[in-house]
Tab-separated table of C-alpha atoms in Angstrom:
chain	number	residue	atom	x	y	z
A	1217	MET	CA	72.711	50.024	12.471
A	1218	TYR	CA	69.730	50.365	10.371
A	1219	SER	CA	68.042	53.121	8.414
A	1220	LEU	CA	64.491	54.455	9.487
A	1221	GLU	CA	63.208	52.926	6.500
A	1222	GLU	CA	64.392	49.558	7.393
A	1223	LEU	CA	62.942	49.779	10.974
A	1224	VAL	CA	59.547	50.944	9.620
A	1225	THR	CA	59.420	48.065	7.082
A	1226	ARG	CA	60.303	45.494	9.767
A	1227	LEU	CA	58.125	46.947	12.695
A	1228	GLY	CA	55.579	49.090	11.160
A	1229	GLY	CA	54.534	52.751	12.073
A	1230	GLU	CA	54.408	55.845	9.904
A	1231	LEU	CA	57.601	57.393	8.671
A	1232	VAL	CA	57.722	61.247	8.621
A	1233	GLY	CA	60.954	62.796	7.236
A	1234	ASP	CA	63.936	61.480	5.629
A	1235	GLY	CA	63.976	57.680	5.952
A	1236	LYS	CA	67.617	57.534	5.028
A	1237	VAL	CA	68.632	58.561	8.660
A	1238	VAL	CA	70.788	55.706	10.234
A	1239	VAL	CA	70.288	55.033	13.905
A	1240	ARG	CA	72.456	52.645	15.868
A	1241	ARG	CA	70.569	52.522	19.489
A	1242	VAL	CA	67.781	53.789	21.464
A	1243	ALA	CA	68.260	56.363	24.181
A	1244	THR	CA	66.093	58.751	26.389
A	1245	LEU	CA	65.358	62.200	25.098
A	1246	ASP	CA	68.128	63.597	27.781
A	1247	GLN	CA	70.820	61.329	26.838
A	1248	ALA	CA	70.366	60.801	23.175
A	1249	GLY	CA	72.921	62.068	20.620
A	1250	GLU	CA	74.021	61.640	16.933
A	1251	GLY	CA	72.580	58.244	15.685
A	1252	ASP	CA	70.238	57.719	18.442
A	1253	LEU	CA	66.588	56.985	18.276
A	1254	SER	CA	64.553	58.349	21.138
A	1255	PHE	CA	60.824	58.462	22.016
A	1256	LEU	CA	58.024	60.762	23.557
A	1257	ALA	CA	55.530	58.792	25.343
A	1258	ASN	CA	54.564	61.328	27.904
A	1259	PRO	CA	53.184	64.962	26.738
A	1260	ARG	CA	54.879	66.285	29.907
A	1261	TYR	CA	58.415	65.881	28.156
A	1262	VAL	CA	57.577	67.966	25.068
A	1263	SER	CA	60.022	70.467	26.064
A	1264	LYS	CA	62.756	67.817	26.330
A	1265	LEU	CA	61.977	66.566	22.868
A	1266	ARG	CA	62.527	69.905	21.280
A	1267	SER	CA	65.831	70.157	23.056
A	1268	SER	CA	66.875	66.733	22.470
A	1269	ARG	CA	69.915	65.885	20.150
A	1270	ALA	CA	68.463	62.519	19.026
A	1271	ALA	CA	68.753	61.784	15.333
A	1272	ALA	CA	65.030	60.773	15.104
A	1273	VAL	CA	62.233	60.070	17.647
A	1274	ILE	CA	59.114	57.923	17.986
A	1275	VAL	CA	56.025	59.874	18.594
A	1276	GLY	CA	52.322	59.376	18.963
A	1277	PRO	CA	49.879	60.807	16.438
A	1278	ALA	CA	49.168	63.828	18.616
A	1279	ALA	CA	52.775	64.836	18.589
A	1280	ARG	CA	53.321	64.186	14.676
A	1281	ASP	CA	54.086	67.694	13.959
A	1282	LEU	CA	55.691	69.076	17.010
A	1283	LEU	CA	59.070	68.359	15.733
A	1284	ALA	CA	59.748	69.288	12.044
A	1285	ASP	CA	63.179	69.524	11.915
A	1286	ARG	CA	64.024	65.822	12.093
A	1287	PRO	CA	62.506	62.493	11.027
A	1288	ARG	CA	60.198	60.739	13.245
A	1289	VAL	CA	58.249	57.501	13.176
A	1290	VAL	CA	54.465	57.804	14.335
A	1291	ALA	CA	53.037	54.972	16.249
A	1292	PRO	CA	49.907	54.646	18.278
A	1293	ASP	CA	51.916	53.681	21.494
A	1294	PRO	CA	55.382	55.112	21.203
A	1295	TYR	CA	56.569	53.249	24.371
A	1296	LEU	CA	55.603	49.926	23.097
A	1297	TYR	CA	57.239	50.844	19.652
A	1298	PHE	CA	60.286	51.807	21.599
A	1299	ALA	CA	60.232	48.564	23.469
A	1300	ARG	CA	60.072	46.506	20.019
A	1301	VAL	CA	63.057	48.658	18.635
A	1302	ALA	CA	64.955	47.886	21.844
A	1303	GLN	CA	64.516	44.349	21.323
A	1304	PHE	CA	65.517	44.463	17.815
A	1305	PHE	CA	68.743	46.427	18.482
A	1306	ASN	CA	69.526	44.153	21.526
A	1307	PRO	CA	68.784	40.545	20.659
A	1308	PRO	CA	69.657	37.815	23.143
A	1309	GLU	CA	73.331	36.871	23.223
A	1310	THR	CA	74.248	34.029	20.799
A	1311	VAL	CA	75.159	30.930	23.046
A	1312	LEU	CA	76.857	27.960	21.412
A	1313	PRO	CA	75.249	24.532	22.308
A	1314	GLY	CA	77.118	22.011	24.183
A	1315	ILE	CA	77.993	20.852	27.625
A	1316	HIS	CA	80.876	22.076	29.775
A	1317	PRO	CA	83.136	19.565	31.011
A	1318	THR	CA	82.494	20.506	34.542
A	1319	ALA	CA	78.691	20.141	34.416
A	1320	ALA	CA	77.177	17.187	35.798
A	1321	VAL	CA	74.363	15.937	33.593
A	1322	SER	CA	72.335	12.821	34.308
A	1323	ALA	CA	69.552	13.256	31.917
A	1324	ALA	CA	69.463	12.991	28.045
A	1325	ILE	CA	69.393	16.424	26.553
A	1326	PRO	CA	69.043	17.761	22.921
A	1327	ALA	CA	72.189	18.799	21.134
A	1328	SER	CA	70.919	22.404	20.729
A	1329	VAL	CA	71.061	22.831	24.511
A	1330	SER	CA	73.870	24.865	26.186
A	1331	VAL	CA	74.852	23.759	29.806
A	1332	ALA	CA	77.517	25.938	31.310
A	1333	ALA	CA	80.345	25.390	33.879
A	1334	GLY	CA	79.088	23.667	37.142
A	1335	ALA	CA	75.589	23.172	36.250
A	1336	VAL	CA	73.752	20.020	37.523
A	1337	ILE	CA	70.785	18.307	35.807
A	1338	GLU	CA	69.262	15.513	37.699
A	1339	ALA	CA	68.227	12.303	36.371
A	1340	GLY	CA	64.610	12.333	34.705
A	1341	ALA	CA	64.787	16.237	33.627
A	1342	GLU	CA	63.367	17.140	30.326
A	1343	ILE	CA	65.085	19.826	28.663
A	1344	GLY	CA	63.649	21.212	25.755
A	1345	GLU	CA	65.474	22.489	22.316
A	1346	ASP	CA	67.704	25.453	22.402
A	1347	VAL	CA	67.553	26.021	26.313
A	1348	VAL	CA	70.186	27.780	27.893
A	1349	ILE	CA	71.408	26.830	31.361
A	1350	GLY	CA	73.699	29.059	33.044
A	1351	ALA	CA	76.823	28.296	35.277
A	1352	GLY	CA	76.188	26.751	38.541
A	1353	CYS	CA	72.440	26.005	38.000
A	1354	TYR	CA	70.612	23.289	39.457
A	1355	ILE	CA	67.917	21.421	37.727
A	1356	GLY	CA	66.200	18.797	40.008
A	1357	LYS	CA	64.788	15.346	39.340
A	1358	ASN	CA	61.919	15.178	36.860
A	1359	CYS	CA	62.019	19.071	36.013
A	1360	VAL	CA	60.720	20.085	32.675
A	1361	VAL	CA	62.288	23.212	31.111
A	1362	GLY	CA	60.626	24.159	27.937
A	1363	GLN	CA	61.957	25.010	24.495
A	1364	GLY	CA	63.855	28.178	24.083
A	1365	SER	CA	63.968	29.101	28.012
A	1366	ARG	CA	67.083	30.823	29.497
A	1367	ILE	CA	68.181	29.972	32.936
A	1368	SER	CA	70.593	32.442	34.203
A	1369	PRO	CA	73.745	31.366	36.513
A	1370	ARG	CA	73.074	30.146	39.930
A	1371	VAL	CA	69.407	29.332	39.538
A	1372	SER	CA	67.921	26.391	41.490
A	1373	ILE	CA	64.826	24.601	40.165
A	1374	TYR	CA	63.713	21.844	42.676
A	1375	ALA	CA	62.535	18.394	41.615
A	1376	ASP	CA	59.334	18.093	39.648
A	1377	CYS	CA	58.986	21.668	38.765
A	1378	MET	CA	57.839	22.696	35.206
A	1379	ILE	CA	59.125	25.662	33.395
A	1380	GLY	CA	57.338	26.765	30.132
A	1381	ARG	CA	58.568	27.779	26.786
A	1382	ASN	CA	60.660	30.930	26.161
A	1383	CYS	CA	60.827	31.777	29.930
A	1384	LEU	CA	63.749	33.853	31.306
A	1385	ILE	CA	64.881	33.160	34.964
A	1386	HIS	CA	67.472	35.502	36.426
A	1387	SER	CA	70.272	34.535	38.888
A	1388	GLY	CA	69.645	33.436	42.402
A	1389	ALA	CA	65.810	32.607	41.767
A	1390	VAL	CA	64.830	29.564	43.575
A	1391	ILE	CA	61.735	27.809	42.175
A	1392	GLY	CA	60.095	24.967	44.138
A	1393	SER	CA	61.494	25.445	47.593
A	1394	ASP	CA	59.233	24.328	50.480
A	1395	GLY	CA	56.338	26.338	51.411
A	1396	PHE	CA	55.896	27.603	54.859
A	1397	GLY	CA	53.699	24.912	56.239
A	1398	PHE	CA	53.597	23.687	59.838
A	1399	ALA	CA	51.269	22.413	62.381
A	1400	ARG	CA	51.810	23.238	66.187
A	1401	GLU	CA	51.766	21.057	69.194
A	1402	LYS	CA	50.442	22.039	72.475
A	1403	SER	CA	53.962	22.660	73.903
A	1404	GLY	CA	54.401	25.002	71.074
A	1405	ALA	CA	56.729	23.126	69.016
A	1406	TRP	CA	56.360	23.004	65.362
A	1407	VAL	CA	55.830	19.960	63.027
A	1408	LYS	CA	56.559	20.228	59.488
A	1409	ILE	CA	54.181	19.373	56.783
A	1410	PRO	CA	55.633	18.000	53.922
A	1411	GLN	CA	55.387	20.180	50.649
A	1412	VAL	CA	54.408	17.649	47.921
A	1413	GLY	CA	53.084	20.008	45.239
A	1414	ARG	CA	54.951	21.379	42.293
A	1415	VAL	CA	55.536	24.913	40.737
A	1416	VAL	CA	54.125	24.998	37.248
A	1417	ILE	CA	55.129	28.131	35.255
A	1418	GLY	CA	53.579	29.006	31.969
A	1419	ASP	CA	55.178	30.215	28.654
A	1420	GLU	CA	57.053	33.249	28.244
A	1421	VAL	CA	57.582	34.146	31.797
A	1422	GLU	CA	60.107	36.316	33.222
A	1423	ILE	CA	61.333	35.941	36.875
A	1424	GLY	CA	63.687	38.287	38.497
A	1425	ALA	CA	66.927	37.733	40.521
A	1426	ASN	CA	66.669	36.304	44.019
A	1427	THR	CA	62.853	35.794	43.641
A	1428	THR	CA	61.459	32.754	45.328
A	1429	ILE	CA	58.373	30.768	44.308
A	1430	ASP	CA	57.494	28.025	47.033
A	1431	ARG	CA	56.219	24.605	45.674
A	1432	GLY	CA	52.543	23.685	46.665
A	1433	ALA	CA	51.603	21.972	49.932
A	1434	LEU	CA	49.427	19.402	48.040
A	1435	ASP	CA	48.260	21.164	44.981
A	1436	ASP	CA	50.481	23.136	42.667
A	1437	THR	CA	51.664	26.777	42.898
A	1438	TRP	CA	51.057	28.002	39.156
A	1439	ILE	CA	52.212	31.116	37.299
A	1440	GLY	CA	50.212	31.865	34.248
A	1441	ARG	CA	51.575	32.624	30.716
A	1442	GLY	CA	53.425	35.794	30.149
A	1443	VAL	CA	53.580	36.765	33.789
A	1444	LYS	CA	56.450	39.119	34.837
A	1445	ILE	CA	58.150	39.009	37.996
A	1446	ASP	CA	60.516	41.374	39.390
A	1447	ASN	CA	63.528	40.986	41.743
A	1448	GLN	CA	63.305	39.864	45.394
A	1449	ILE	CA	59.849	38.659	45.306
A	1450	GLN	CA	58.337	36.109	47.640
A	1451	ILE	CA	55.363	33.937	46.380
A	1452	GLY	CA	54.034	31.532	48.825
A	1453	HIS	CA	52.665	27.763	48.517
A	1454	ASN	CA	49.792	27.287	46.387
A	1455	VAL	CA	49.490	30.832	44.979
A	1456	ARG	CA	47.745	31.165	41.558
A	1457	ILE	CA	48.824	34.081	39.266
A	1458	GLY	CA	46.940	34.532	36.107
A	1459	ASP	CA	48.230	35.359	32.578
A	1460	TYR	CA	50.122	38.750	31.873
A	1461	THR	CA	50.185	39.786	35.446
A	1462	ALA	CA	53.043	41.872	36.451
A	1463	ILE	CA	54.629	42.248	39.879
A	1464	ALA	CA	57.336	44.774	40.799
A	1465	GLY	CA	60.146	44.262	43.285
A	1466	CYS	CA	59.958	43.109	46.842
A	1467	VAL	CA	56.355	42.145	46.934
A	1468	GLY	CA	55.259	39.261	49.158
A	1469	ILE	CA	52.313	37.127	48.379
A	1470	ALA	CA	51.222	34.845	51.045
A	1471	GLY	CA	50.097	31.074	50.671
A	1472	SER	CA	46.917	30.238	48.665
A	1473	THR	CA	46.044	33.549	47.283
A	1474	VAL	CA	44.793	33.709	43.735
A	1475	ILE	CA	45.498	36.651	41.675
A	1476	GLY	CA	43.880	37.174	38.334
A	1477	ALA	CA	45.106	37.898	34.765
A	1478	ARG	CA	46.399	41.288	33.555
A	1479	CYS	CA	46.844	42.559	37.121
A	1480	MET	CA	49.577	44.913	38.242
A	1481	VAL	CA	51.143	44.902	41.709
A	1482	GLY	CA	53.532	47.715	42.754
A	1483	GLY	CA	56.725	47.404	44.658
A	1484	GLN	CA	56.585	46.319	48.290
A	1485	ALA	CA	52.959	45.581	48.309
A	1486	GLY	CA	52.025	42.823	50.660
A	1487	ILE	CA	49.252	40.223	49.929
A	1488	ILE	CA	47.890	37.980	52.837
A	1489	GLY	CA	47.012	34.584	52.173
A	1490	HIS	CA	43.790	32.733	51.083
A	1491	LEU	CA	42.549	35.837	49.352
A	1492	HIS	CA	41.066	36.000	45.807
A	1493	ILE	CA	41.961	39.092	43.558
A	1494	VAL	CA	39.992	39.259	40.021
A	1495	ASP	CA	41.328	40.281	36.774
A	1496	ASP	CA	42.655	43.562	35.974
A	1497	VAL	CA	43.370	44.810	39.315
A	1498	VAL	CA	46.153	47.561	39.988
A	1499	ILE	CA	47.503	47.480	43.513
A	1500	SER	CA	49.594	50.416	44.346
A	1501	ALA	CA	53.124	50.340	45.656
A	1502	GLY	CA	53.469	49.788	49.486
A	1503	THR	CA	49.879	48.573	49.714
A	1504	LEU	CA	48.883	45.921	52.388
A	1505	VAL	CA	46.064	43.744	50.941
A	1506	THR	CA	44.060	42.301	53.725
A	1507	LYS	CA	40.864	41.226	52.087
A	1508	SER	CA	39.829	39.955	48.739
A	1509	ILE	CA	39.170	42.318	45.719
A	1510	ASN	CA	36.143	41.521	43.755
A	1511	LYS	CA	36.077	44.381	41.198
A	1512	PRO	CA	38.677	45.614	38.735
A	1513	GLY	CA	40.234	48.899	39.513
A	1514	VAL	CA	43.057	50.603	41.302
A	1515	TYR	CA	43.519	49.963	45.032
A	1516	THR	CA	45.694	52.065	47.313
A	1517	ALA	CA	46.243	51.824	51.098
A	1518	ASN	CA	49.540	53.555	52.198
A	1519	LEU	CA	50.372	57.125	53.594
A	1520	PRO	CA	52.706	59.375	51.925
A	1521	VAL	CA	56.105	60.375	53.839
A	1522	GLN	CA	55.938	63.360	56.120
A	1523	GLY	CA	58.032	64.989	58.745
A	1524	HIS	CA	58.446	62.940	61.821
A	1525	ALA	CA	56.777	65.721	63.977
A	1526	ASP	CA	53.746	65.748	61.845
A	1527	TRP	CA	53.584	62.014	61.879
A	1528	VAL	CA	53.619	61.979	65.624
A	1529	LYS	CA	50.837	64.475	65.740
A	1530	ASN	CA	48.601	62.628	63.130
A	1531	PHE	CA	49.099	59.339	64.781
A	1532	ALA	CA	47.974	60.921	68.191
A	1533	HIS	CA	44.972	61.982	66.311
A	1534	LEU	CA	44.277	58.515	64.937
A	1535	ARG	CA	44.732	56.925	68.519
A	1536	HIS	CA	41.644	58.918	69.621
A	1537	LEU	CA	39.787	58.496	66.663
A	1538	ASP	CA	37.295	56.173	68.219
A	1539	ALA	CA	36.630	58.581	70.991
A	1540	LEU	CA	36.139	61.594	68.411
A	1541	VAL	CA	33.449	59.283	66.577
A	1542	ASP	CA	31.505	58.561	69.869
A	1543	ARG	CA	31.651	62.551	70.548
A	1544	ILE	CA	30.244	63.234	67.073
A	1545	ARG	CA	27.527	60.729	67.505
A	1546	ALA	CA	26.602	62.150	70.888
A	1547	LEU	CA	26.548	65.746	69.516
A	1548	GLU	CA	24.371	64.544	66.292
A	1549	GLN	CA	21.780	62.720	68.672
A	1550	ARG	CA	21.592	66.111	70.974
A	1551	LEU	CA	20.872	68.182	67.670
A	1552	GLU	CA	18.354	65.623	66.654
A	1553	GLU	CA	16.545	65.918	69.997
A	1554	LYS	CA	16.707	69.650	69.960
A	1555	SER	CA	15.099	69.880	66.309
A	1556	SER	CA	12.258	67.519	67.435
A	1557	ASN	CA	11.211	69.826	70.537
C-alpha cells in the first residue's frame, strides 16, 4: 500500500486533495472500492467518475475539477499514468536463480539465471544475466537470450535465434520454426526449400501465447525494439517489423512483408506477402491488406455485421455492380449526346 504522496513523488503528476490517502491497487471506475485508485481516460465516462467508489482517481487536466469530493492525481495522459501505477503495484514475480534437477542444460549459464523443471538448453546457447526460463522450455543450439528476458513455460526457440534484452515471451510461443517455403514439380509434388535464416528479436519485445514467428528462408526474420505481439499471431519468414509496432490477436502476416515503426494492426487483420507498409500506419481489425501502404494513416477494409437477409440482398447488388456501371456510362453518354444537339 502507498499514499498518494508517495506515488506522485515516484511517478510524477499533480496531487490535488489529501495526499495521505492510502491506495492498495488500481481498478476500473465500475469496480473500484475502498482503497482503490481508478482513472478517467475517456470523457464519455464522466458519469461513472461521479458514481465511482474509488478512494482516489487519475484524471487529465480538463477533468481536474470535476470531482471535488476526493483526491486525484492530474496527469497529461491518465491511461499511461494508470499503466505505470499498475506496474508499480504489480512488479514481476521474484524468481530464485538456479537450475532445476530435471532441466537438461548443455551450455554455460550465469549463476543469476533461473531454469525451471524440464527445460532444455542446447549446446552453444548464450543466456544473459537474470534470465528466467520456464518449465518445459526448449532453447536450441547457439540461441541467444538477452539479459533480463523471461521465457514462460513451454516456449520453443529453435537453433540460432536471437532474443533481445528484457523481452517477455508467453507460453506456447514458437520462435524460429520453418517458414512455408516449397517449390513445385510439374507432377504437383512439393519440394521443401530449407529455411536457413534466423529470427532476430530486439530488446523489450513481448510475444503472446501460441504465437509463431517463422525463421527466414535465406535472410532473417526481424522484430524491432519494443514491438508488442498479441496471442495466436502468425508471422511468416523474412518479415520485418519496425520498432514499437503493436499487433493484436489472430493477425496473419505472410512472408517477406515489411512493416514500419509505430504501426498498429488490429485483431484478425491479414497482410499478404511481399508488401511494404510505412511507419505510423493503423490497420483496423479484420482488414485484408493486399497492396503496399505508402502513406501514414488509418486503413480499413471490412463490412460491419448485418442480418443475413440484408447481406444476401446487398451481395446480390454487388454481383451486378459491373452491369450497373455499364448502364450508368451508357446513360451519361446519351445525356452528353442530347446536350450537344
